[in-house]
Coordinates of N, CA and C in Angstrom, one line a residue:
X1 N 13.0 4.5 12.8 CA 13.1 3.2 12.5 C 11.5 2.6 12.2
X2 N 10.9 2.4 13.7 CA 9.6 2.6 13.6 C 8.6 3.1 12.6
X3 N 8.9 4.3 12.0 CA 7.7 4.9 10.9 C 7.9 4.0 9.4
X4 N 9.3 3.5 9.3 CA 9.4 2.5 8.2 C 8.8 1.1 8.6
X5 N 8.6 0.7 9.7 CA 8.1 -0.3 9.3 C 6.1 -0.5 8.9
X6 N 5.5 0.8 9.3 CA 4.7 0.8 9.0 C 4.5 1.5 7.5
X7 N 5.6 1.6 7.1 CA 5.5 2.4 5.4 C 5.8 1.5 4.4
X8 N 6.5 0.4 4.9 CA 7.2 -1.3 4.8 C 5.9 -1.7 4.4
X9 N 4.9 -1.6 4.9 CA 3.5 -2.3 3.7 C 3.6 -1.6 2.9
X10 N 3.4 -0.5 2.9 CA 3.0 -0.2 1.1 C 4.2 -0.5 0.6
X11 N 5.2 -0.7 1.0 CA 6.3 -0.9 -0.2 C 6.4 -2.9 -0.3
X12 N 6.1 -3.4 0.4 CA 5.9 -5.0 -0.1 C 5.0 -5.4 -0.8
X13 N 4.2 -4.6 -1.5 CA 3.0 -5.3 -2.3 C 3.8 -5.9 -3.4
X14 N 3.3 -6.9 -4.1 CA 3.8 -6.7 -5.4 C 3.5 -6.7 -7.0
X15 N 2.0 -6.1 -6.3 CA 1.2 -5.9 -8.1 C 0.3 -4.5 -7.7
X16 N -0.4 -4.1 -7.3 CA -0.7 -3.5 -6.7 C -1.5 -3.6 -5.3
X17 N -2.2 -2.4 -4.7 CA -2.9 -2.3 -3.4 C -4.6 -2.0 -4.2
X18 N -5.5 -3.2 -3.5 CA -6.5 -3.0 -3.8 C -7.1 -1.5 -3.5
X19 N -6.9 -1.0 -2.4 CA -7.5 0.2 -1.7 C -6.5 1.2 -2.8
X20 N -5.2 1.3 -3.1 CA -5.4 2.3 -3.5 C -4.9 1.9 -5.6
X21 N -5.4 1.1 -5.7 CA -5.4 0.2 -7.5 C -6.3 2.2 -7.8
X22 N -7.0 2.7 -8.0 CA -7.5 3.3 -8.6 C -6.3 4.9 -8.6
X23 N -5.2 5.1 -7.8 CA -4.7 6.2 -8.3 C -3.4 5.5 -9.6
X24 N -3.3 6.4 -10.0 CA -2.6 6.6 -11.7 C -1.2 5.8 -11.5
X25 N -0.8 6.3 -10.3 CA 1.3 5.8 -9.9 C 1.1 4.5 -9.5
X26 N -0.4 3.6 -8.9 CA -0.1 2.2 -8.5 C -0.9 1.9 -9.1
X27 N -0.8 2.0 -10.5 CA -1.7 0.8 -11.2 C -1.0 0.5 -12.8
X28 N -0.9 -0.7 -13.4 CA 0.0 -1.1 -14.3 C -0.7 -0.8 -15.6
X29 N -0.5 0.8 -15.7 CA -0.8 1.2 -16.9 C 0.4 0.8 -17.9
X30 N 0.5 1.0 -19.1 CA 1.5 1.1 -19.9 C 1.8 2.6 -20.6
X31 N 2.7 3.1 -20.5 CA 2.1 4.2 -21.2 C 3.8 4.4 -22.4
X32 N 3.2 4.7 -23.4 CA 4.3 5.0 -24.8 C 5.2 5.5 -24.0
X33 N 6.8 5.6 -24.5 CA 7.8 6.3 -24.5 C 7.4 7.9 -24.6
X34 N 7.3 8.1 -25.6 CA 6.7 9.4 -26.0 C 6.1 10.1 -25.2
X35 N 4.7 9.3 -24.0 CA 4.0 9.6 -23.3 C 4.6 10.1 -22.2
X36 N 5.2 9.1 -21.8 CA 6.0 9.0 -20.4 C 6.7 9.4 -20.4
X37 N 7.6 10.4 -21.3 CA 8.0 11.9 -21.1 C 7.8 12.7 -20.9
X38 N 6.5 12.5 -21.3 CA 5.7 14.4 -22.0 C 5.1 14.3 -20.4
X39 N 4.1 13.2 -20.2 CA 3.5 13.4 -18.7 C 5.2 13.4 -17.5
X40 N 5.9 13.0 -17.2 CA 6.7 12.9 -16.1 C 7.5 14.2 -16.0
X41 N 7.0 15.1 -16.8 CA 7.4 16.9 -16.4 C 6.8 17.3 -15.5
X42 N 5.5 16.4 -15.3 CA 4.5 17.3 -14.8 C 3.8 16.1 -13.3
X43 N 3.2 15.1 -13.8 CA 2.8 14.0 -13.0 C 3.7 12.8 -12.7
X44 N 4.1 12.0 -11.5 CA 4.2 10.8 -11.1 C 3.3 9.9 -11.8
X45 N 4.4 9.2 -12.9 CA 3.7 8.3 -14.1 C 4.1 6.9 -13.1
X46 N 3.4 5.5 -13.8 CA 3.7 4.4 -13.0 C 5.0 3.9 -12.9
X47 N 5.4 4.0 -14.3 CA 7.0 3.7 -13.9 C 8.0 4.8 -13.3
X48 N 7.8 5.7 -12.9 CA 8.0 6.9 -11.9 C 8.7 6.4 -10.9
X49 N 6.7 5.7 -10.0 CA 6.3 5.2 -8.8 C 7.0 3.6 -8.9
X50 N 7.5 3.1 -9.9 CA 7.8 1.6 -9.5 C 9.1 2.1 -9.2
X51 N 10.1 2.9 -9.7 CA 11.0 3.0 -9.6 C 11.5 3.0 -8.1
X52 N 10.7 3.7 -7.8 CA 10.7 4.1 -6.1 C 10.7 3.1 -5.3
X53 N 9.6 1.7 -5.9 CA 8.9 0.5 -4.9 C 10.2 -0.4 -5.6
X54 N 11.4 -0.2 -6.3 CA 12.2 -0.9 -6.3 C 12.8 -1.7 -5.3
X55 N 13.3 -3.5 -5.9 CA 14.1 -3.9 -4.9 C 15.4 -3.6 -5.1
X56 N 16.0 -2.5 -6.0 CA 17.5 -2.3 -6.2 C 17.6 -0.9 -5.4
X57 N 18.7 -1.2 -4.2 CA 18.8 -0.7 -3.4 C 19.3 1.1 -4.2
X58 N 20.0 0.9 -5.4 CA 20.5 2.0 -6.1 C 19.0 3.0 -6.3
X59 N 18.0 2.5 -6.5 CA 16.8 2.8 -7.3 C 16.2 3.9 -6.0
X60 N 16.0 3.0 -4.5 CA 15.1 3.9 -3.6 C 14.9 4.6 -3.4
X61 N 16.3 5.6 -3.2 CA 16.0 7.3 -2.6 C 15.9 7.9 -4.2
X62 N 14.9 7.9 -4.6 CA 14.3 8.3 -5.6 C 12.9 8.5 -5.9
X63 N 12.4 9.3 -6.5 CA 11.1 9.4 -7.2 C 9.9 9.4 -5.7
X64 N 10.0 10.2 -5.1 CA 8.8 10.2 -4.1 C 8.0 10.7 -4.0
X65 N 8.0 11.7 -5.1 CA 6.5 12.7 -5.3 C 5.4 11.4 -5.0
X66 N 4.2 11.8 -5.0 CA 3.3 10.8 -5.2 C 2.0 11.1 -6.4
X67 N 2.0 12.7 -6.8 CA 1.4 13.4 -7.6 C 2.3 14.1 -8.3
X68 N 2.8 15.2 -8.1 CA 3.5 16.2 -8.9 C 4.9 16.0 -9.4
X69 N 5.6 15.2 -10.5 CA 7.1 15.1 -10.7 C 7.5 16.3 -10.4
X70 N 7.5 17.2 -10.2 CA 7.9 18.9 -10.7 C 9.0 18.5 -9.1
X71 N 8.1 18.0 -7.9 CA 8.9 18.3 -6.7 C 10.7 17.2 -6.6
X72 N 9.9 16.4 -7.4 CA 11.5 15.6 -7.7 C 12.4 15.9 -8.6
X73 N 11.9 16.5 -9.5 CA 12.8 17.5 -10.5 C 13.7 18.5 -9.9
X74 N 12.8 19.6 -9.0 CA 12.9 20.3 -7.7 C 14.4 19.6 -6.7
X75 N 14.0 18.9 -6.0 CA 15.0 18.7 -5.4 C 15.8 17.5 -6.0
X76 N 15.9 17.1 -7.0 CA 17.6 16.6 -7.2 C 17.2 15.0 -7.5
X77 N 15.8 14.1 -6.8 CA 15.5 12.9 -6.9 C 15.2 12.5 -7.8
X78 N 14.4 13.3 -9.1 CA 13.9 12.6 -10.1 C 14.8 10.5 -10.5
X79 N 14.0 9.9 -11.2 CA 15.2 9.0 -11.8 C 14.7 7.8 -12.4
X80 N 14.8 8.1 -14.2 CA 14.0 7.7 -15.5 C 14.7 6.8 -15.7
X81 N 15.7 5.7 -15.2 CA 17.3 5.7 -15.9 C 16.4 3.8 -16.1
X82 N 15.5 3.0 -16.1 CA 14.7 1.8 -15.7 C 13.7 1.7 -17.1
X83 N 14.1 1.2 -17.5 CA 12.7 0.7 -18.4 C 11.4 0.0 -17.8
X84 N 10.6 0.3 -18.5 CA 9.3 -0.1 -18.2 C 8.8 -1.9 -17.2
X85 N 9.4 -2.2 -18.1 CA 9.3 -3.9 -17.3 C 10.4 -4.6 -17.0
X86 N 11.8 -3.7 -16.5 CA 12.5 -3.9 -16.0 C 12.8 -3.4 -14.5
X87 N 11.9 -3.4 -14.1 CA 11.6 -3.0 -12.4 C 11.4 -4.0 -11.4
X88 N 12.1 -4.4 -10.7 CA 11.9 -5.6 -9.4 C 11.2 -4.9 -8.4
X89 N 9.6 -4.8 -7.8 CA 9.6 -3.9 -6.6 C 9.4 -5.5 -5.3
X90 N 9.3 -4.5 -4.5 CA 9.2 -5.1 -3.2 C 10.3 -4.9 -2.3
X91 N 10.1 -5.5 -1.4 CA 11.3 -5.2 -0.3 C 12.5 -6.7 0.1
X92 N 13.1 -6.4 0.1 CA 14.0 -7.7 0.2 C 13.7 -8.0 1.8
X93 N 13.5 -9.9 1.3 CA 13.5 -10.3 3.0 C 11.6 -10.6 2.9
X94 N 11.0 -9.7 2.1 CA 9.3 -9.9 1.7 C 9.0 -10.4 0.6
X95 N 10.3 -11.0 -0.2 CA 9.4 -11.0 -1.9 C 8.5 -12.4 -1.8
X96 N 8.0 -12.7 -1.4 CA 7.3 -14.3 -0.9 C 6.0 -13.8 -0.2
X97 N 4.9 -14.1 -0.5 CA 3.7 -13.6 0.1 C 3.7 -14.2 1.4
X98 N 4.2 -15.5 1.6 CA 3.6 -16.5 2.6 C 5.0 -15.5 3.7
X99 N 5.8 -15.0 3.5 CA 6.7 -14.1 4.3 C 5.9 -12.7 4.8
X100 N 4.7 -12.6 4.4 CA 4.3 -11.3 5.3 C 3.0 -11.3 5.7
X101 N 3.5 -11.5 7.1 CA 2.5 -11.2 8.5 C 2.8 -10.6 9.3
X102 N 1.7 -9.2 9.9 CA 1.5 -8.4 10.8 C 3.1 -8.6 11.8
X103 N 2.5 -9.6 12.4 CA 4.0 -9.4 13.7 C 5.2 -9.8 12.9
X104 N 5.2 -10.2 12.0 CA 7.0 -10.2 11.3 C 7.5 -8.4 10.3
X105 N 6.2 -8.4 10.1 CA 6.6 -6.5 9.7 C 6.5 -5.5 10.8
X106 N 6.6 -5.3 11.4 CA 6.4 -5.0 12.5 C 7.0 -5.0 13.9
X107 N 7.9 -6.0 13.5 CA 8.9 -6.5 14.0 C 8.9 -6.8 15.6

């Protein structure tokens, strides 16, 4: 549980973290459906990673790969069933930036 508290910081970001915004999967890059389908066989696309960061509990246990999507396909954790603009990201209880402060996060 303590490990989740540290990883929680990564999941609380509602836009994109400044430190990792240069990474493709943490960008707000929009791809055409055709390109998304083609790329998602090889690399983790922004939509795939957004599904991993979803506030929807049914979507959380998916798309763990941070680079090669082939690992999620191999482990059957790949999920593509959310439209690009339909994924709400964040962590319940931390959806308001005013709720995010270190003592509360680390519990």
